Coordinates of C-alpha atoms in Angstrom, one line a residue:
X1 CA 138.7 250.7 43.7
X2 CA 137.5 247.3 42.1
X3 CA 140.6 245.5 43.5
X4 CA 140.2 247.2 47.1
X5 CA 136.6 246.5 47.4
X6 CA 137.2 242.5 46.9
X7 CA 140.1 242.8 50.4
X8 CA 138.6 240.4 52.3
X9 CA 139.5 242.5 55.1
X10 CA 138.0 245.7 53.8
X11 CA 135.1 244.5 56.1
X12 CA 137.4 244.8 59.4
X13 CA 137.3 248.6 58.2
X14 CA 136.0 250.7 61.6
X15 CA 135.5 254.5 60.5
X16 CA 136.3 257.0 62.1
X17 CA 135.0 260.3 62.6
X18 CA 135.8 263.6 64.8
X19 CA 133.5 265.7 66.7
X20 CA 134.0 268.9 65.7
X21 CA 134.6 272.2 68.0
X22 CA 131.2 272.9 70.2
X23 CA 131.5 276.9 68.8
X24 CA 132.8 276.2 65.8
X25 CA 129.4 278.3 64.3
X26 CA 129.0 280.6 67.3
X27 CA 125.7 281.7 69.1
X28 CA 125.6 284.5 67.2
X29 CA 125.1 282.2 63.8
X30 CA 128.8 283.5 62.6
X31 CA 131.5 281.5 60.9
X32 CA 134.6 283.3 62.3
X33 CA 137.5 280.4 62.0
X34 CA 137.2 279.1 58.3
X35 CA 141.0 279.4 57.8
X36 CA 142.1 277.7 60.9
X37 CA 139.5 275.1 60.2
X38 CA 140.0 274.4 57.0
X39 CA 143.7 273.4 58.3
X40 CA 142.5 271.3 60.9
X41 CA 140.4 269.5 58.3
X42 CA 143.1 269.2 55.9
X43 CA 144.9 267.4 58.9
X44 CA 142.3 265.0 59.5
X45 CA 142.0 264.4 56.1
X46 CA 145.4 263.4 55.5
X47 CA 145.6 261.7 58.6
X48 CA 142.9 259.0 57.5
X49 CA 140.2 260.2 59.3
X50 CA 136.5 259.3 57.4
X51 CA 134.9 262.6 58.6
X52 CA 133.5 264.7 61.1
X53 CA 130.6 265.0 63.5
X54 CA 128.5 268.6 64.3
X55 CA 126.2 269.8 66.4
X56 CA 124.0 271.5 64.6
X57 CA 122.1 273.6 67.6
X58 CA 118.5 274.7 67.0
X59 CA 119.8 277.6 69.6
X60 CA 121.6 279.0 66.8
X61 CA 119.3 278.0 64.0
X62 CA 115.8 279.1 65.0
X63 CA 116.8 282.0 67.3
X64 CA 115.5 284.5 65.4
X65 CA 112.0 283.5 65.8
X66 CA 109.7 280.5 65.3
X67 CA 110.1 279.2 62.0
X68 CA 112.5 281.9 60.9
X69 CA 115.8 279.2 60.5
X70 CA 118.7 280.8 59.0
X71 CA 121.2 277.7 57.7
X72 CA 123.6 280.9 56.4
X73 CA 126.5 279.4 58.7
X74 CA 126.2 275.6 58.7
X75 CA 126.1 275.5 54.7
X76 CA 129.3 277.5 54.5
X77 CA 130.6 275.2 57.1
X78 CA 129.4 271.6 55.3
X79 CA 130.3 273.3 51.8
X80 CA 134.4 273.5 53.4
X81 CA 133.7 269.9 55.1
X82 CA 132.6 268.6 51.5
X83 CA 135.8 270.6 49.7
X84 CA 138.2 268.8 51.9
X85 CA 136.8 265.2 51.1
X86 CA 135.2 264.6 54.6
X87 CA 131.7 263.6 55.6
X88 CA 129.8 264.6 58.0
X89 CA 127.5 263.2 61.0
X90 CA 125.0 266.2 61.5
X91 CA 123.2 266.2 65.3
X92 CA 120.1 267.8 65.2
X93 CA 120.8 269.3 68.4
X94 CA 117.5 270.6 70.0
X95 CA 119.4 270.9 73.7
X96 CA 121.1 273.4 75.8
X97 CA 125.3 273.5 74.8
X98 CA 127.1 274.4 78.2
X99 CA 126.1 275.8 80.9
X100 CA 128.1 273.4 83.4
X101 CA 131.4 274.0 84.9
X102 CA 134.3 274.3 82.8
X103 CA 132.0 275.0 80.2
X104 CA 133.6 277.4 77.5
X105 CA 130.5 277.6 75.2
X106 CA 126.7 278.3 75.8
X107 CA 124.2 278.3 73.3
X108 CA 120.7 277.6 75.2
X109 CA 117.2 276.9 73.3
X110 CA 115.9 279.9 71.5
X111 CA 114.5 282.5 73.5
X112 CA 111.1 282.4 72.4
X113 CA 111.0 278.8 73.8
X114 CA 112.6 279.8 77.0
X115 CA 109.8 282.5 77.2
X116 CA 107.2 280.1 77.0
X117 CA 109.0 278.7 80.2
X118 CA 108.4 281.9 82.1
X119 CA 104.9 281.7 81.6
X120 CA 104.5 278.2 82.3
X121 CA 107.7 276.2 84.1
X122 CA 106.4 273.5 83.6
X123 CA 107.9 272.9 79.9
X124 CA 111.2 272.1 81.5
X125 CA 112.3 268.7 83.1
X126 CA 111.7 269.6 87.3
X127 CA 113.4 267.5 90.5
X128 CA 111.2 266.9 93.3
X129 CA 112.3 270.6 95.4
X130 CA 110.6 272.1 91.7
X131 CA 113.8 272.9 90.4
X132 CA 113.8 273.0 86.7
X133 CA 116.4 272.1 84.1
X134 CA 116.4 274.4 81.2
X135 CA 118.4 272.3 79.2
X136 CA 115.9 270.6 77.5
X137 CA 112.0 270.5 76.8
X138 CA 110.5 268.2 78.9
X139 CA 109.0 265.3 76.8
X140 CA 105.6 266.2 79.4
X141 CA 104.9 268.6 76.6
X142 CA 105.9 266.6 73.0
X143 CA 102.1 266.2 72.4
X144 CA 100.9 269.8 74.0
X145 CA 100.6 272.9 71.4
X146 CA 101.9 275.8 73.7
X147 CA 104.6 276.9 71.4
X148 CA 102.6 279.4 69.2
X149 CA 100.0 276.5 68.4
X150 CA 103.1 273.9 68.0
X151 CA 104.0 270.9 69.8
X152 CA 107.6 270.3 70.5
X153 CA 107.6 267.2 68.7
X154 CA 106.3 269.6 65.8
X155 CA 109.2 272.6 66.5
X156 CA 111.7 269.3 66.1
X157 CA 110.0 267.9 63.2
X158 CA 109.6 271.3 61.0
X159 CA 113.5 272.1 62.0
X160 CA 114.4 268.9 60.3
X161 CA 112.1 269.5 57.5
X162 CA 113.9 272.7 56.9
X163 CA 117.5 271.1 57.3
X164 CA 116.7 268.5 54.7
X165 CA 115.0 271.3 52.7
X166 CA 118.3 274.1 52.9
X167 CA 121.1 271.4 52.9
X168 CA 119.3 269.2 49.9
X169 CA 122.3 269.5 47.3
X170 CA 125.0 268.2 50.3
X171 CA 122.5 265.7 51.1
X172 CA 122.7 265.0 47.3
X173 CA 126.2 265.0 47.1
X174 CA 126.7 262.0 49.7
X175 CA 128.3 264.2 52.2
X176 CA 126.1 263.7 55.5
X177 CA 125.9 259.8 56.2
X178 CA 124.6 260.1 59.5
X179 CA 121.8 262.5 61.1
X180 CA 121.9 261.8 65.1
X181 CA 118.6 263.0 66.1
X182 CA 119.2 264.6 69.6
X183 CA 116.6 263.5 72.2
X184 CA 117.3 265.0 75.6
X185 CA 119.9 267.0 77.4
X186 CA 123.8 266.7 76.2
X187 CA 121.3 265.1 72.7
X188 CA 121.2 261.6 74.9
X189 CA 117.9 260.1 75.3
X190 CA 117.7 260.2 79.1
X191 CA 116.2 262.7 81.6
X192 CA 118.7 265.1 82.9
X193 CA 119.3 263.7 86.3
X194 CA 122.7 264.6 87.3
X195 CA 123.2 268.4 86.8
X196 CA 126.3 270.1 87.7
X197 CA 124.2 273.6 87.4
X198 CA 122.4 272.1 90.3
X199 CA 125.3 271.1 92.7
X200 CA 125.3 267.4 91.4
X201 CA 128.4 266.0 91.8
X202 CA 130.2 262.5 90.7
X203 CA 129.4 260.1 91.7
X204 CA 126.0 261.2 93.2
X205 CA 123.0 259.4 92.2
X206 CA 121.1 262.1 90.6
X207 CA 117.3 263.3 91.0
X208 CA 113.9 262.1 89.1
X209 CA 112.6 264.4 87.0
X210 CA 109.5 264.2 86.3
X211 CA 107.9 266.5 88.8
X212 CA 106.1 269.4 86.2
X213 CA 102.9 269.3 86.1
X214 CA 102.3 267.6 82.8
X215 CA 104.1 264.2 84.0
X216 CA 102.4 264.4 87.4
X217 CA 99.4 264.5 85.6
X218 CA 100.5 261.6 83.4
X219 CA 101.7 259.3 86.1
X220 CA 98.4 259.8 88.0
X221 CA 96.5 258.5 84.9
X222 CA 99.0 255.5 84.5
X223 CA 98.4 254.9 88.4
X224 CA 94.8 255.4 88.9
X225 CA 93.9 253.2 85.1
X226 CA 96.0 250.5 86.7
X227 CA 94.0 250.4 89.9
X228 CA 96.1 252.2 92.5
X229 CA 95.0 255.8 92.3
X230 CA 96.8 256.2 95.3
X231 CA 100.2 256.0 94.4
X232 CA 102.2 259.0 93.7
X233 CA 106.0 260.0 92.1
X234 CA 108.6 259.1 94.9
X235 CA 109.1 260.9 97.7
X236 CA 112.1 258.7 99.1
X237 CA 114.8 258.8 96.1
X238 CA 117.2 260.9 98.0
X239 CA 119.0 264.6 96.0
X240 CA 121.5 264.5 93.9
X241 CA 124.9 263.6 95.9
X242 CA 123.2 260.6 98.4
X243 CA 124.6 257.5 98.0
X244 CA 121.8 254.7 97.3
X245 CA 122.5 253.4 101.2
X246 CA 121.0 257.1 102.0
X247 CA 118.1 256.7 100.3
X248 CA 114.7 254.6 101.2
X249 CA 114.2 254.1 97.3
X250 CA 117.8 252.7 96.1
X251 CA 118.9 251.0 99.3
X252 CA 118.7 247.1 99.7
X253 CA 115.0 245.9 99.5
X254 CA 114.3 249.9 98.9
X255 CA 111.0 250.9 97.2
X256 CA 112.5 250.2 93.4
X257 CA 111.8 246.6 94.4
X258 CA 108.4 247.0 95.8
X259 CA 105.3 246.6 93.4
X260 CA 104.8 250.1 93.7
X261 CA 108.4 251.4 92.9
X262 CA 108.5 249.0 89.6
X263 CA 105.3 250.5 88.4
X264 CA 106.9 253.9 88.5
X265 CA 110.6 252.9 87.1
X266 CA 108.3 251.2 84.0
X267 CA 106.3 254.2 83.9
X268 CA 109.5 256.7 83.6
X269 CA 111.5 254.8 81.5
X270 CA 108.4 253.7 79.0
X271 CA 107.9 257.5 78.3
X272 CA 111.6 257.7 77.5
X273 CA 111.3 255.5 74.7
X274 CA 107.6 256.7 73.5
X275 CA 109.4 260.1 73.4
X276 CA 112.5 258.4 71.3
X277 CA 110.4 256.6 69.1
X278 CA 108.1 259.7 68.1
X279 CA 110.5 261.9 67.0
X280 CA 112.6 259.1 65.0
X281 CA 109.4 258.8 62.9
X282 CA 109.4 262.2 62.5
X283 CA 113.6 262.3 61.4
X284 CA 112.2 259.3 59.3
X285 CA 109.2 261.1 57.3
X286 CA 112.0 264.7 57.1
X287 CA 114.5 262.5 55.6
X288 CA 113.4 259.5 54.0
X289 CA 115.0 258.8 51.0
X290 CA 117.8 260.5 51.8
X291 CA 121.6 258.5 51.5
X292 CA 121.9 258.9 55.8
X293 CA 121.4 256.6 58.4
X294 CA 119.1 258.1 61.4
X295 CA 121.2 257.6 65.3
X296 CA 120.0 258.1 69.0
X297 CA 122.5 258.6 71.9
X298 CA 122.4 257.0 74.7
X299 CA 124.3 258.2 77.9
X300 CA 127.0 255.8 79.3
X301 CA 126.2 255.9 83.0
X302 CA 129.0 253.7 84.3
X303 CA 128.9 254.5 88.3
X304 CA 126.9 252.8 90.6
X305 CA 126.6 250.3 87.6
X306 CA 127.8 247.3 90.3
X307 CA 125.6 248.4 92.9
X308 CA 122.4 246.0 93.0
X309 CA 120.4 249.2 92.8
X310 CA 122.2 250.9 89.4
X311 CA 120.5 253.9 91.0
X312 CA 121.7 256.7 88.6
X313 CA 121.0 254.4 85.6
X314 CA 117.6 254.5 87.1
X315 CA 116.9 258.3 88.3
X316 CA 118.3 258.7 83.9
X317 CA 115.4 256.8 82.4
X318 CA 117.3 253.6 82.0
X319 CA 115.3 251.0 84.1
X320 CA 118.3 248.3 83.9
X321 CA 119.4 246.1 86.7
X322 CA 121.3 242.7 87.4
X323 CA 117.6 241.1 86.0
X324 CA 116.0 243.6 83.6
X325 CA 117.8 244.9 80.7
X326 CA 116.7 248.8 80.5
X327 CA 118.9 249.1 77.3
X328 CA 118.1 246.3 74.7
X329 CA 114.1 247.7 74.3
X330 CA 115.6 251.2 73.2
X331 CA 117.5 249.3 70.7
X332 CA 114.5 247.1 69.9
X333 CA 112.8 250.9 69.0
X334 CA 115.6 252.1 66.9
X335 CA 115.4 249.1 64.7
X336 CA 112.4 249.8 63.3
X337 CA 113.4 253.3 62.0
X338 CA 117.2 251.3 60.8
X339 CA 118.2 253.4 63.7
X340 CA 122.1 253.4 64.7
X341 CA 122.5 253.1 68.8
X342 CA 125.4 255.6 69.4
X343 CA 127.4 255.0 73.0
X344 CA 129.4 256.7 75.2
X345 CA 132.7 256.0 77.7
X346 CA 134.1 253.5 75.0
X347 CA 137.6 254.5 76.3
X348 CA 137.0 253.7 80.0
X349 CA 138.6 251.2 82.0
X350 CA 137.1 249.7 85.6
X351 CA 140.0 250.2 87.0
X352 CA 140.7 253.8 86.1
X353 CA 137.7 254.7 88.8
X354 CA 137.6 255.2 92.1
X355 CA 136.2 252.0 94.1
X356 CA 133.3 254.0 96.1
X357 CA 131.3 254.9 92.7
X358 CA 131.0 250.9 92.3
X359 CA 131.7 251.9 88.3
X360 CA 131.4 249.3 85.5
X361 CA 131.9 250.8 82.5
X362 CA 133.7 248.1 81.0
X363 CA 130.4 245.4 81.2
X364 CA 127.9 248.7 80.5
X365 CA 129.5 248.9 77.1
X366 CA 129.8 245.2 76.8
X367 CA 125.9 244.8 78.1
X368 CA 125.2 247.8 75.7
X369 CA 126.6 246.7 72.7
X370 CA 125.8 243.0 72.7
X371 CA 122.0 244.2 73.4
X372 CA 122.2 246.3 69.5
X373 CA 124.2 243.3 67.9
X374 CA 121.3 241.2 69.2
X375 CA 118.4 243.2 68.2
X376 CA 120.5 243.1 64.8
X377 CA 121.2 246.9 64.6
X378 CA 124.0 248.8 64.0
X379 CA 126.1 249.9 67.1
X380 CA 128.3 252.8 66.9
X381 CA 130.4 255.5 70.0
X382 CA 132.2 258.1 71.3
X383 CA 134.7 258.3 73.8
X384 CA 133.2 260.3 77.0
X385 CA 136.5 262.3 77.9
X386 CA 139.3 263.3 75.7
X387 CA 142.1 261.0 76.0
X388 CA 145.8 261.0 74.0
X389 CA 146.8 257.9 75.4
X390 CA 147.7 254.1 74.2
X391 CA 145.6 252.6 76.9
X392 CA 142.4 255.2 76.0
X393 CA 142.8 254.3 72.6
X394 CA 143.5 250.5 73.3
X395 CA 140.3 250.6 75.1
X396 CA 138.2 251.9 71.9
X397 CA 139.8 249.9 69.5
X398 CA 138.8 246.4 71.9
X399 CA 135.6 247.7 71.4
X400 CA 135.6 248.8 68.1
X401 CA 136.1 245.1 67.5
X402 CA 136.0 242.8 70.8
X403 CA 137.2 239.9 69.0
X404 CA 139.9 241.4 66.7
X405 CA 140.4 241.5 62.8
X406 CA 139.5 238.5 60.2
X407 CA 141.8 238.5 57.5
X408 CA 139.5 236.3 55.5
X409 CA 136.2 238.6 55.3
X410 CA 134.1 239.5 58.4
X411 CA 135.2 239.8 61.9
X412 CA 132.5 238.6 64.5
X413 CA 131.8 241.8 65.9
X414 CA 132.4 244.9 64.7
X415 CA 131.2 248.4 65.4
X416 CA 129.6 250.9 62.7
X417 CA 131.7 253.6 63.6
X418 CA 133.2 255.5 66.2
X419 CA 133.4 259.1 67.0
X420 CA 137.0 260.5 68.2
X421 CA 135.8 263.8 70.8
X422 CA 137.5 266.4 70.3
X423 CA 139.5 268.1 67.2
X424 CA 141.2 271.0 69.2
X425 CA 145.1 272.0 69.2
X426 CA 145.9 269.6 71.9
X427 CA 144.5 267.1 69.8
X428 CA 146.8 268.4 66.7
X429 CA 150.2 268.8 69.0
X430 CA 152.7 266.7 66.8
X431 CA 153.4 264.3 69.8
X432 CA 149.5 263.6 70.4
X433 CA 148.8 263.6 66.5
X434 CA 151.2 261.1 66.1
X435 CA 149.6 258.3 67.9
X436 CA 145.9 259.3 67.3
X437 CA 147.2 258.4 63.1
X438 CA 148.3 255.4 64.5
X439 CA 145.2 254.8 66.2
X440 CA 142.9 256.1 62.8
X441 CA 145.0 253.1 60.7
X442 CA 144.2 250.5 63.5
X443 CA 140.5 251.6 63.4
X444 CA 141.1 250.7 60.0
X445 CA 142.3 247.4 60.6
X446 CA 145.8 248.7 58.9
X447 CA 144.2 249.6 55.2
X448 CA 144.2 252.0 54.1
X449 CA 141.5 255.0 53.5
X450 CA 138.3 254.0 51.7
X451 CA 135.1 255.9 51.3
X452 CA 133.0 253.3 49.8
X453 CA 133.0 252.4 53.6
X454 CA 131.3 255.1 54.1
X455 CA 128.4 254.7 52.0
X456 CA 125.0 254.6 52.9
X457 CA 122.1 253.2 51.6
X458 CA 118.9 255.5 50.9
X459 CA 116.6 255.5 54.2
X460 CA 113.8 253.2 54.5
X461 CA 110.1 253.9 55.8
X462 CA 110.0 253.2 58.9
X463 CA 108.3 249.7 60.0
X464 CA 104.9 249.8 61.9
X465 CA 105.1 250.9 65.4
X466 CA 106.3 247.9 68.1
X467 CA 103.7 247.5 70.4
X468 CA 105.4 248.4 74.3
X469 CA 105.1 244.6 75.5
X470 CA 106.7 243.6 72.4
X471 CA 109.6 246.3 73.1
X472 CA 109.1 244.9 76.7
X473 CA 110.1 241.3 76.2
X474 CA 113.5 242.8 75.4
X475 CA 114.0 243.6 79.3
X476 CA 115.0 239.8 79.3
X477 CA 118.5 239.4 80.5
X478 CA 120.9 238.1 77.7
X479 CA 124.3 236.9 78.3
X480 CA 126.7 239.7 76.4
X481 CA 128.7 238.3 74.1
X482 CA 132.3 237.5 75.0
X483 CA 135.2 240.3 74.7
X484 CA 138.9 239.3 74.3
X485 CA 141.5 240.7 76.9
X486 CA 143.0 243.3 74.7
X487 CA 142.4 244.2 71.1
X488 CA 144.8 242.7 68.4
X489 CA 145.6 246.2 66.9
X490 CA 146.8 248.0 70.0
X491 CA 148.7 251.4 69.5
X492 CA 151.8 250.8 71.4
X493 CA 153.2 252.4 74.0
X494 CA 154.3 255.7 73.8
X495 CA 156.5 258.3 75.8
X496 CA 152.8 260.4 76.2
X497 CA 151.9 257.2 78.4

C-alpha cells in the first residue's frame, strides 16, 4: 500500500460508484434479491468499481408510523454491500420514487404525511391552476409543526438521527463515505417544475410552484417589507409545454427582466437555498463526526439553457442567466457544511439534442462545475440517462477530468467522483460489461483499484451561517474554466457504437 500511495498519479484516481436498483429494498421494506445481488456486487467488485450508491426512501423507512423507522432491510442490505468490499453513498431520500411514465417502481412519502395533505393541500408544492405535486413536501412548510407537532425539517432531521443511530457500527466500519441529503423531488434541490404526472413534456418550460398557501403568504411579506405590497406571484409564466416566445414572463424583454419579475426570481430561488442550507445543518449535527462527506444534487436542466431567458432553469429554482450565475451561491452554501455538489447529464453532448430545445448541456456542466472548483468544494456526478456507449462514456470521462491525467501528481481539475446509473442486467450483458471495465480503469486513470481513495475524513461542524448577500455576490458571472476537446483516456470504439 506504502509504494501505491507515493504514485504520483494515484491523484488522477476518479472513483467510481453505481447506483443501485430503485426497488432493490421494495415498498413493502423486504429484501427479496440477495442472491442475485450479491452476484451483481461480486461483478462490480471485480470489475474495479469503488462502490455503490442507494436510495434509502423514508417511504419505506417511516411508513409504519411517525417515528416508528424500521432499518430491518437496509442493514441487511449495507451488511452484503460491506461483505463484498464495496462502499456505499447512502441518499436520505425524503421524495416520491416513480410515479412518471415508464416508471417501474413507486414508493411515495409515508401515508401519514400524505394524510396530512388531505387535510390541508397546501403541504405540497402547487402550479398556478392549484395543482399539487405530491412528490415532495413543499419547503412552505419546513418551519410549520403540522406533522403531529413536527416540522418537516424536524421529520428529516430525526430520520437521520435514527440512520446514524441504527447503522452506527457500518458507519464505524468505513463503509458509507458519502450521505447525499435529498432536498426536493427526484432528491435534487429544485422545485418540481416539469412533471410528467402533469402532462409536462420535453422540452416544455415547466410551471412555478409556489402557489400553496404558505409561499403566497411568504412572497406577500417579502413584497409588501420591500415596499411594493402590490406585487403578486406571476400570472404570465405560461403551463408547462409553452415555449418562452408564448409566454409574457420568458419572452424577449418579458417580465423576468422587469424590476418586478427579478424581485420574485430572487425571492424563489433565495428560499431554495434557505431550504438547502437548513437541512444540511441538520445532516451536519445527525452525523458529525462521522467518516462521510454530506452531498446535495442539483438537477442538470440543459434545455432552453441557450435561450436568453433559461426559462426552465428558472420555473426550477435556479435563477441563472447569460449575467447571473444561479448555480455558484448553492455551492457557496454547501461549503460551509464541506458539502460535495453532485451533478447530473455528465454524459450529454450538444449535439445529441434536438435544435428547438436550444440545449446546452455541455457549458451547464462546464458553468457548473467550474462554479464548485471556484468556491473551492468538491464536485462530483451522475450520468442522467443510461448509456453503454464509447461516446456516453467519453463524455463523462472529459469531465471527470477536463484537462486529462498528470503523470507527475495532480491533474488541474479533477472530479470527486462519479456515479455510473444504473447496475441492471443490461448493464451486466458481456458485450456492455466489457466496455463499462474499460471505462472503470480509465476513471482510474489506468491504476489500478485502491480504497485509500476512498477515504474520508471525519465531518466537521459546520461554519457559521453565510449571510444571503454574501451567498449573493456569488451570482457574479465567472469565466468557466477551459475544457479540452476530448479526454485523454477515451474508451475506444466499439462494435456497440
Amino acid at each position: 500500500m506504502a509504494s501505491k500511495s507515493r504514485n504520483p498519479k494515484l491523484a488522477n484516481y476518479v472513483p467510481l460508484y453505481v447506483m443501485l436498483q430503485l426497488g432493490v429494498v421494495t415498498r413493502e421494506n423486504e429484501f427479496p434479491d440477495q442472491e442475485n445481488l450479491e452476484k451483481q456486487l461480486k461483478e462490480l467488485k471485480a470489475a474495479g468499481v469503488d462502490g455503490v450508491m442507494v436510495d434509502v426512501w423514508w417511504g419505506i423507512i417511516e411508513a409504519k408510523g411517525p417515528k416508528q423507522y424500521d432499518w430491518s432491510s437496509y442493514k441487511k442490505l449495507f451488511q452484503l454491500v460491506q461483505k463484498c468490499g464495496l462502499r456505499i453513498q447512502a441518499i436520505m431520500s425524503f421524495h416520491q420514487c416513480g410515479g412518471n411514465v415508464g416508471d417501474a417502481v413507486y414508493i411515495p412519502i409515508p401515508d401519514w404525511a400524505l394524510a396530512v395533505g388531505e387535510q390541508d393541500p397546501d403541504i405540497f408544492y402547487t402550479n398556478r391552476s392549484g395543482t399539487g405535486d405530491k412528490e415532495y413536501l413543499s419547503l412552505g412548510v419546513d418551519n410549520l409543526p403540522l406533522f403531529g407537532g413536527r416540522t418537516a425539517v424536524e421529520m428529516y432531521s430525526d430520520y437521520m438521527k435514527s440512520f446514524r443511530e441504527n447503522m452506527s457500527d457500518i458507519l464505524e466500519a468505513g463503509t458509507i463515505v458519502d450521505i447525499e441529503v435529498g432536498l426536493g423531488p427526484a432528491g435534487e434541490l429544485r422545485y418540481p417544475s416539469y412533471p410528467e404526472t402533469q402532462g409536462w413534456k420535453f422540452p416544455g418550460i415547466g410551471e412555478f410552484q409556489c402557489y400553496d398557501k404558505y409561499l403566497r403568504k411568504d412572497f406577500k411579506e417579502a413584497a409588501t417589507k420591500a415596499g411594493h405590497p402590490e406585487w403578486d406571484l406571476p400570472d404570465d409564466a405560461g403551463t408547462y409545454n409553452d415555449t418562452p416566445e408564448k409566454t409574457g414572463f420568458f419572452r424577449s424583454n418579458g417580465t423576468y427582466q422587469t424590476e418586478k419579475g427579478k424581485f420574485f426570481l430572487t425571492w424563489y430561488s433565495n428560499k431554495l437555498l434557505d431550504h438547502g442550507d437548513q437541512i444540511l445543518e441538520e445532516a451536519n449535527k445527525a452525523f458529525l463526526g462521522c467518516k462521510v462527506k454530506l452531498a446535495a444534487k442539483v438537477s442538470g436542466i440543459h434545455w432552453w439553457y441557450k435561450d436568453k431567458s433559461h426559462a426552465c432553469e428558472l420555473t426550477s429554482g435556479y435563477y441563472n442567466l447569460n449575467d447571473r450565475d444561479g448555480y455558484r451561491p448553492i455551492a457557496r452554501m454547501l461549503s460551509r457544511h464541506y458539502g460535495t455538489l453532485n451533478f447530473t447529464c455528465l454524459e450529454m453532448r450538444d449535439a445529441d439534442q434536438s435544435a428547438e430545445a436550444k440545449s446546452g448541456p455541455q457549458e451547464l456542466v462546464q458553468q457548473v462545475l467550474s462554479g464548485g472548483w471556484t468556491e473551492n468544494i468538491d464536485v462530483a456526478g451522475e450520468n442522467a440517462l443510461s448509456r453503454y456507449d464509447a461516446a456516453g462514456y467519453n463524455q463523462i470521462l472529459l469531465n471527470a477530468r477536463p484537462n486529462g491525467v498528470n503523470q507527475n501528481g495532480p491533474p488541474k481539475l479533477k472530479m470527486a467522483g462519479v456515479t455510473y446509473l444504473r447496475l441492471s442486467d443490461e448493464l451486466l450483458e458481456p458485450k456492455n460489461f466489457s466496455i463499462f471495465k474499460t471505462f472503470v480503469k480509465k476513471m482510474h486513470a489506468d491504476l489500478d483499484y485502491s480504497r485509500e481513495v476512498t477515504d474520508v475524513a471525519l465531518l466537521q461542524r459546520s461554519k457559521p451561517k453565510i449571510p444571503i448577500n454574501k451567498l449573493l455576490d456569488a451570482t457574479k458571472p465567472i469565466k468557466p474554466f477551459p475544457w479540452d476537446e476530448e479526454t485523454d483516456m477515451g474508451v475506444g470504439v466499439t462494435s456497440a457504437d
